[in-house]
CSV table of C-alpha atoms and ligand atoms in Angstrom, one decimal:
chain,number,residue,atom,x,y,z
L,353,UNK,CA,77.0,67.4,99.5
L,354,UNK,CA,77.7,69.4,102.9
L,355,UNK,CA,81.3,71.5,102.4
L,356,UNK,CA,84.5,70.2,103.9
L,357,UNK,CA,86.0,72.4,106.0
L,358,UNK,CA,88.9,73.0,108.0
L,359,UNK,CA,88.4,73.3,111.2
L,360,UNK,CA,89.5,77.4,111.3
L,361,UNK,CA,86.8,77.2,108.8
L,362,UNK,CA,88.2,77.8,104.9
L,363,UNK,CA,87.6,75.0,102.7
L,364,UNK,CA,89.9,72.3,102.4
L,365,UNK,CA,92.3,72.1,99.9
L,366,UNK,CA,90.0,68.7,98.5
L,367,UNK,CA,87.6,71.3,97.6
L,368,UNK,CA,89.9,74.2,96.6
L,369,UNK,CA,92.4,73.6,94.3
L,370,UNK,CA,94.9,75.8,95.7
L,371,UNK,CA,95.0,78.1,99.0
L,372,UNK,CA,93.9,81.3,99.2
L,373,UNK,CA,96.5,83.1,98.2
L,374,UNK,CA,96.8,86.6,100.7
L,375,UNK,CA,99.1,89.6,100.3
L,376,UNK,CA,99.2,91.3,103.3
L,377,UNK,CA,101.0,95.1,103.3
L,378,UNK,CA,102.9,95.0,106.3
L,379,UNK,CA,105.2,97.2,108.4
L,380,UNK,CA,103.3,97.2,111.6
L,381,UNK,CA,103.3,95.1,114.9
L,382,UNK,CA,99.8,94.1,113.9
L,383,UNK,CA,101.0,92.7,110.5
L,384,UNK,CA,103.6,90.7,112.0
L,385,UNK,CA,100.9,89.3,114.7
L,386,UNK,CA,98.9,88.6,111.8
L,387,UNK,CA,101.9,86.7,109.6
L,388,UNK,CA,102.2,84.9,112.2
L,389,UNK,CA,98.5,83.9,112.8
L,390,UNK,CA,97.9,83.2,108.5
L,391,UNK,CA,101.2,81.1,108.5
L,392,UNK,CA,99.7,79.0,110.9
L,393,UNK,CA,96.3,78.1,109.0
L,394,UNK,CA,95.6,75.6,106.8
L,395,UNK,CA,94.5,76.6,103.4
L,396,UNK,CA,96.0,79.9,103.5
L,397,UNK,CA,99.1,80.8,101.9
L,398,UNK,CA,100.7,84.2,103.1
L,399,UNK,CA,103.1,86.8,102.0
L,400,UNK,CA,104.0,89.5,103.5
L,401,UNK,CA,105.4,92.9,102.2
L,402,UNK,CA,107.9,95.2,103.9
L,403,UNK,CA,108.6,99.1,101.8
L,404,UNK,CA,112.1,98.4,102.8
L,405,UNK,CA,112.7,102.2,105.0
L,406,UNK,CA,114.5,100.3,108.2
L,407,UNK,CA,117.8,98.6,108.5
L,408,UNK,CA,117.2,95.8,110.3
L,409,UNK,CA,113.4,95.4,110.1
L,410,UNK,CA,111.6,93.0,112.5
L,411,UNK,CA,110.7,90.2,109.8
L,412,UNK,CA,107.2,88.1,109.5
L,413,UNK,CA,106.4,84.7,109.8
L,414,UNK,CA,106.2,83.4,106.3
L,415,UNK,CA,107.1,84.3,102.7
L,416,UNK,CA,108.5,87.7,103.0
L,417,UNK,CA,109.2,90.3,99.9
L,418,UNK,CA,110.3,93.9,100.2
L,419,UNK,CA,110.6,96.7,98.2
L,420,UNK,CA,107.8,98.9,96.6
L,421,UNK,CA,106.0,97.6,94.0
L,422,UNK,CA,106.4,100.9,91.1
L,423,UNK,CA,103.0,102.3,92.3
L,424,UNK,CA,99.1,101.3,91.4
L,425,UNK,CA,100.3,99.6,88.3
L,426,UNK,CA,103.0,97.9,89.4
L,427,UNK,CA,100.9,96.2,92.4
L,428,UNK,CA,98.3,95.2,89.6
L,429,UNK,CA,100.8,93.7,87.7
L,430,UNK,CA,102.4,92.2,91.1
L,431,UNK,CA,98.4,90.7,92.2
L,432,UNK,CA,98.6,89.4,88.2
L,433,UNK,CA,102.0,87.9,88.3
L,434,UNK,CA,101.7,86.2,91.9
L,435,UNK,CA,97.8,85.1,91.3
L,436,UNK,CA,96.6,86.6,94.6
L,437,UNK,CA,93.2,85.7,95.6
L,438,UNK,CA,92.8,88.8,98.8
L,439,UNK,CA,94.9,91.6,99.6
L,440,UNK,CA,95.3,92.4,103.8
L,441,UNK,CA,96.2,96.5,103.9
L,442,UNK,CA,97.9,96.1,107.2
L,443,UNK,CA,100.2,99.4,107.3
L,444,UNK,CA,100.4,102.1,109.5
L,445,UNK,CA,97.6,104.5,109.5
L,446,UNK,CA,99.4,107.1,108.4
L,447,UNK,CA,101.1,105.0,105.5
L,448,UNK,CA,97.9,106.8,102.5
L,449,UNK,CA,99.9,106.0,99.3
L,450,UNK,CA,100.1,102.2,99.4
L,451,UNK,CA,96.8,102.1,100.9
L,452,UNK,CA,94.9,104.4,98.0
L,453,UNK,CA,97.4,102.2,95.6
L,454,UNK,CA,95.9,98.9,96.9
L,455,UNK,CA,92.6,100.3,96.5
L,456,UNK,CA,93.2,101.1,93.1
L,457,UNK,CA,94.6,97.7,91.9
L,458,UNK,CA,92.4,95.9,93.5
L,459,UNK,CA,89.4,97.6,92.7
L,460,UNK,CA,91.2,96.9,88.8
L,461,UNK,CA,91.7,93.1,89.6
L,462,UNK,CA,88.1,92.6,91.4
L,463,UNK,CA,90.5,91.5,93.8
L,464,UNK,CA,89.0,91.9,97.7
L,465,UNK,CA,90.8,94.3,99.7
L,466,UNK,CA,90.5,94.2,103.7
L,467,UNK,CA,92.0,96.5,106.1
L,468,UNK,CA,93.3,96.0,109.4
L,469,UNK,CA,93.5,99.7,111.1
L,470,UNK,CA,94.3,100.1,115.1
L,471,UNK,CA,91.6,102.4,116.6
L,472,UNK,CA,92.9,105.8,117.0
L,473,UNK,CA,93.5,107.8,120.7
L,474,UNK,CA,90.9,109.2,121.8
L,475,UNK,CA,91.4,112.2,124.4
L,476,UNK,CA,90.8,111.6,127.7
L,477,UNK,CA,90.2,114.0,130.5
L,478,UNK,CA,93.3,116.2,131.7
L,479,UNK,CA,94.7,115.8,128.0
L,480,UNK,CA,95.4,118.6,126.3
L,481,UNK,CA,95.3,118.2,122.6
L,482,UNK,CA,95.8,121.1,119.8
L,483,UNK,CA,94.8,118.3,116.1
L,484,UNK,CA,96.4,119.8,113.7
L,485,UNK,CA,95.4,118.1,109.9
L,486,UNK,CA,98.7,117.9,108.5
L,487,UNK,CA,102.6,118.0,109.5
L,488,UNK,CA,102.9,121.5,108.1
L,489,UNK,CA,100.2,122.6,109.8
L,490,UNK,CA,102.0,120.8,113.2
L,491,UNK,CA,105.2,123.2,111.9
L,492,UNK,CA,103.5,126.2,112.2
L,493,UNK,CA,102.1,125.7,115.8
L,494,UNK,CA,105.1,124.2,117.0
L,495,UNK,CA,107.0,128.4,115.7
L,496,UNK,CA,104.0,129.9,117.3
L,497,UNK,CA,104.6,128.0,120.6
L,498,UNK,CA,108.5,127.7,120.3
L,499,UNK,CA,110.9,126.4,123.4
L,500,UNK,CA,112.1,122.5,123.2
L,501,UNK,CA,109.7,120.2,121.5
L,502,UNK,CA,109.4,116.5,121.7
L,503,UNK,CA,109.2,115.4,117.5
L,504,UNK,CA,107.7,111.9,118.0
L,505,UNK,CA,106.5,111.3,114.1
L,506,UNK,CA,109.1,109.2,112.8
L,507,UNK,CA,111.6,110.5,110.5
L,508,UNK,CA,110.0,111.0,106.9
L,509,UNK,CA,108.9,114.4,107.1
L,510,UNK,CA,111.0,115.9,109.5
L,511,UNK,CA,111.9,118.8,107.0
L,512,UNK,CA,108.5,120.5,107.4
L,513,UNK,CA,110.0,121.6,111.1
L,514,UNK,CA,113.3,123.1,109.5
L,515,UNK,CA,111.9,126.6,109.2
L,516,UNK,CA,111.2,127.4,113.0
L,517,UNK,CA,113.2,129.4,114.2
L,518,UNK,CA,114.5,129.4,118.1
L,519,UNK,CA,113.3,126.2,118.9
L,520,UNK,CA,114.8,123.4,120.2
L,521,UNK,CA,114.1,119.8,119.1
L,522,UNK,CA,114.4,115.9,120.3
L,523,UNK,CA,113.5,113.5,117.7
L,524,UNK,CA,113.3,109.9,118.5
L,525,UNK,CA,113.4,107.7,115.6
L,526,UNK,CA,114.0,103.8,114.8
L,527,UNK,CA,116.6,104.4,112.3
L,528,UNK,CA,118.6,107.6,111.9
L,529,UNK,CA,116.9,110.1,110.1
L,530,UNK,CA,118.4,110.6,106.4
L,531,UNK,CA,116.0,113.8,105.5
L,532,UNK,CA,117.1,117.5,106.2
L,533,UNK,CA,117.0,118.0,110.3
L,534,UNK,CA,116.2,121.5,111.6
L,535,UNK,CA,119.4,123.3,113.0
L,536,UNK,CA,118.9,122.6,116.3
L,537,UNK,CA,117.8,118.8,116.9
L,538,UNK,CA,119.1,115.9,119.0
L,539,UNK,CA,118.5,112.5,118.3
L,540,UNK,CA,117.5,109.2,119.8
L,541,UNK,CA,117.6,106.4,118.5
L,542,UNK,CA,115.4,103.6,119.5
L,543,UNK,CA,112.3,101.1,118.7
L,544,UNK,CA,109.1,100.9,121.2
L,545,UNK,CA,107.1,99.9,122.9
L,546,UNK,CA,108.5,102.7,125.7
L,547,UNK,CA,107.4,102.6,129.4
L,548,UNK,CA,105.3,105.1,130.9
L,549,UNK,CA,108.5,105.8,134.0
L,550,UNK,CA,110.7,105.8,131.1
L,551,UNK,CA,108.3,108.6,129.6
L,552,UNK,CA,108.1,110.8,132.3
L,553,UNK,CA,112.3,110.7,132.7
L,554,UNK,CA,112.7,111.7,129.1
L,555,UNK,CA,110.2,114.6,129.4
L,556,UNK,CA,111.2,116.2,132.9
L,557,UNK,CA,115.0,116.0,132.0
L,558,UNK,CA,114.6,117.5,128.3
L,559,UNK,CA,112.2,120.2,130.2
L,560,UNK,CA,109.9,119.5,126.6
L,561,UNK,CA,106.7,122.2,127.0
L,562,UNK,CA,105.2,120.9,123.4
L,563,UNK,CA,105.0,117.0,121.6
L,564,UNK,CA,104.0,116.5,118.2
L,565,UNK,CA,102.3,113.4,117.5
L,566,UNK,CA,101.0,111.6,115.2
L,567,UNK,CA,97.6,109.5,116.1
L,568,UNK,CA,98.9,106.2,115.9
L,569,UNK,CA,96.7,104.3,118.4
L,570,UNK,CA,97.5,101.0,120.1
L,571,UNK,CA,99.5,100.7,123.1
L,572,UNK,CA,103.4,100.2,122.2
L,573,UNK,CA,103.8,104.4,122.3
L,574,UNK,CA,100.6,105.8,124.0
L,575,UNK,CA,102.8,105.9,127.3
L,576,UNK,CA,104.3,109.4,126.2
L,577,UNK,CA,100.8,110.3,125.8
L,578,UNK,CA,100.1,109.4,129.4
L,579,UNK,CA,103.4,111.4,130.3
L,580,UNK,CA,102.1,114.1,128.6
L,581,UNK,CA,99.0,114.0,130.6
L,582,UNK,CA,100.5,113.8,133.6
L,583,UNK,CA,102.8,116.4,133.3
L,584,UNK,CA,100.4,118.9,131.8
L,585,UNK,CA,102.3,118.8,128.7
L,586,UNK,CA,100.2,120.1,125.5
L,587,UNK,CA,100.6,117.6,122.3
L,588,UNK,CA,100.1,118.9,118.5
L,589,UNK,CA,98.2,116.2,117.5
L,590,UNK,CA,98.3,115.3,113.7
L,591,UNK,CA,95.3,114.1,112.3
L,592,UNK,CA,95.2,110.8,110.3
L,593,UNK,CA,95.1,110.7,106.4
L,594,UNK,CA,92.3,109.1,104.6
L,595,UNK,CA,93.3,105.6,103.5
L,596,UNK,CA,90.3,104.4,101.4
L,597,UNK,CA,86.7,103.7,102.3
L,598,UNK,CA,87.2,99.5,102.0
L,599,UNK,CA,86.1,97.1,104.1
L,600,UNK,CA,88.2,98.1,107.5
L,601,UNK,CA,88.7,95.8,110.6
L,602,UNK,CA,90.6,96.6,113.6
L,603,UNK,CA,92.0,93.4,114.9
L,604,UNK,CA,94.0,90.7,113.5
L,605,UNK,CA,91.8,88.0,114.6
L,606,UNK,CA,89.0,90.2,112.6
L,607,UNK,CA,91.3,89.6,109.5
L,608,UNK,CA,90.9,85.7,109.8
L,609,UNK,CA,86.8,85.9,109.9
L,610,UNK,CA,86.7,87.9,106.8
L,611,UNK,CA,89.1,85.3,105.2
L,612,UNK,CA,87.6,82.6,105.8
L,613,UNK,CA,84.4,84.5,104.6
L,614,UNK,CA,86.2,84.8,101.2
L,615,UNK,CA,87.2,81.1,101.4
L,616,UNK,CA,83.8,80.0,101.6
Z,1143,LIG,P1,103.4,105.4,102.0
Z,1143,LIG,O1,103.8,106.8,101.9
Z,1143,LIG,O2,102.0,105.0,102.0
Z,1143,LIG,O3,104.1,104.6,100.7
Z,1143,LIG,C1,105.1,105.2,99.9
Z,1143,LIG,C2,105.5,104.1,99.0
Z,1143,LIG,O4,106.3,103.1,99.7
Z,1143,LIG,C3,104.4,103.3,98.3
Z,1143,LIG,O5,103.9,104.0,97.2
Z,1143,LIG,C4,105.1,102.0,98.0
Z,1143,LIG,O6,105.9,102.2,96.9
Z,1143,LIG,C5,106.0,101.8,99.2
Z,1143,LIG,N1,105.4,101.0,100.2
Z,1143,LIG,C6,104.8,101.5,101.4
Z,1143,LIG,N2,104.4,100.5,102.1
Z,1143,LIG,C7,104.8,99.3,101.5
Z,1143,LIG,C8,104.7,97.9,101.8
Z,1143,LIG,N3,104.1,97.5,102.9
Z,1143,LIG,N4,105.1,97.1,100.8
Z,1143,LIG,C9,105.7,97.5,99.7
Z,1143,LIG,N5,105.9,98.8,99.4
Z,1143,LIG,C10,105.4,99.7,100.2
Z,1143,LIG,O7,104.1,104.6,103.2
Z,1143,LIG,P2,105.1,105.2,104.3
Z,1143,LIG,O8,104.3,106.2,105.2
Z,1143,LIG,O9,106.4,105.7,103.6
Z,1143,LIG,O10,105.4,103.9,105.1
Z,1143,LIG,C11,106.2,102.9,104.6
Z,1143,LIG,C12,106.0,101.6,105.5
Z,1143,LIG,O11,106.4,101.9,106.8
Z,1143,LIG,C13,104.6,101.1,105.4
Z,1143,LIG,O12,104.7,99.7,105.1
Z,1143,LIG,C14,104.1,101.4,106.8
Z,1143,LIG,O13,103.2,100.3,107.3
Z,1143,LIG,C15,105.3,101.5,107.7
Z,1143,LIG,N6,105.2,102.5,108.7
Z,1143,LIG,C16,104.9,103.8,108.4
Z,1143,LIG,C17,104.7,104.7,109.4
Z,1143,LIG,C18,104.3,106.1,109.2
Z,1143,LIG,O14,104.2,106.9,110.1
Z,1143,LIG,N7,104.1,106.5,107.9
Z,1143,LIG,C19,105.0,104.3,110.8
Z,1143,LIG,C20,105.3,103.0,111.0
Z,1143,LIG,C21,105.5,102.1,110.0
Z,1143,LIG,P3,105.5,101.8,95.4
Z,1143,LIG,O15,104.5,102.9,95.0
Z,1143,LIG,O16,106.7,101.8,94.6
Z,1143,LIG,O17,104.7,100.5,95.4
């Protein structure tokens, strides 16, 4: 007997007895694009988790929990508890521990594990790039180079800068930064995407002769990037972090083929 399907292609819940039940690790614009696309299938049941780091966090589409889950075990017990058929590793690129913790429990569970990763920057000509493979790394070329330095890598790990000495810093950050701040720092506060004019006026009127960066890819903050090009700007570039070797896609609608692969 030919398989009834719906028509984005997962079997209909005649012939499953439940939907496929998806956790998707969230906390990027791509996860939220994705909530919102999984909400909106038939024979998929989604929800999404948030760590819990901003105040007022742009929420998903769906079922929505938040919080950490008390590491690899905990999420086991979480993919146990909750009866989750797929997990969708949806966080930001430089987000390792909940991505090696997802591998781990569902590598445990035999539960499939599918990542959805935004290709990284690649440097184009005029850039000028120094990739530096971790933030203290990033310290120490930012005291070597010294002056006022644009710190555009959110606001986790901002203590690794606290040591340099004669430098002046601008962080921009969604939320304001609870960790140690070196002595002499300004903050902005705001959420992207940024305009490349916007960019340009924020770079010329801080005089900034040195970003830090972290690789994020995709297009909501690549317009300092631009700036930086333009201006002749060098950027400390901070290499990504391996994740885990799973199965990784790099678009949302990606996410819904391999899905529906699972379905089948
Ligand atoms: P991380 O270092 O990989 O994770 C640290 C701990 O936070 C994890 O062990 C886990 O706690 C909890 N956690 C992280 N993401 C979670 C999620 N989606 N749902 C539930 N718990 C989560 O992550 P991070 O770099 O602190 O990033 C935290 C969140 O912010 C991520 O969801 C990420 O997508 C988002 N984000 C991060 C960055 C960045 O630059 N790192 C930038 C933008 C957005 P337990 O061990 O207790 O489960």
């Amino acid at each position: 007997m030919a398989e009834e399907l719906t028509k984005e292609g997962f079997p209909s819940e005649a012939v499953r007895t439940h939907p496929l039940r998806v956790l998707l690790l969230g906390g990027t614009a791509e996860a939220t694009e994705l909530a919102r696309m999984l909400s909106l299938t038939a024979g998929i049941s989604v929800i999404s988790s948030l760590a819990g780091r901003l105040s007022h966090p742009q929420l998903p589409d769906g079922m929505v929990r938040v919080g950490g889950f008390g590491g690899a075990s905990g999420l086991e017990a979480y993919l146990r508890g909750e009866r989750i058929d797929v997990v969708v590793d949806a966080t930001h690129p430089y987000a390792a521990k909940i991505s090696s913790n997802a591998a781990l429990a569902c590598r445990s569970l035999s539960v499939p594990l599918i990542a959805l990763e935004r290709p990284q920057w690649e440097a184009q000509v005029g850039d000028c790039w120094r990739v530096m493979p971790n933030m203290g790394a990033a310290a120490m070329e930012v005291n070597r180079e010294g002056g006022r330095v644009f710190l555009s890598v959110g606001r986790q790990e901002l203590d690794a800068f606290c040591g340099s000495q004669k430098v002046w810093f601008l962080v921009r950050a969604i939320d304001a930064p609870s960790a140690k701040l070196p002595a002499d720092t300004v903050v902005i506060l705001k959420r992207g995407p940024f305009e490349l004019e916007n960019e340009l006026q924020m770079l010329r009127e801080n005089s900034i002769n040195l970003i830090v960066s972290k690789n994020s890819g995709g297009a909501a903050t690549y317009a300092k990037i631009e700036a930086a090009r333009m201006l002749r700007i060098p950027v400390v570039m901070i290499a990504r972090p391996f994740k885990h070797s799973g199965r990784t896609v790099s678009r949302p609608c990606d996410v819904l083929q391999e899905l529906a692969l699972i379905g089948e």
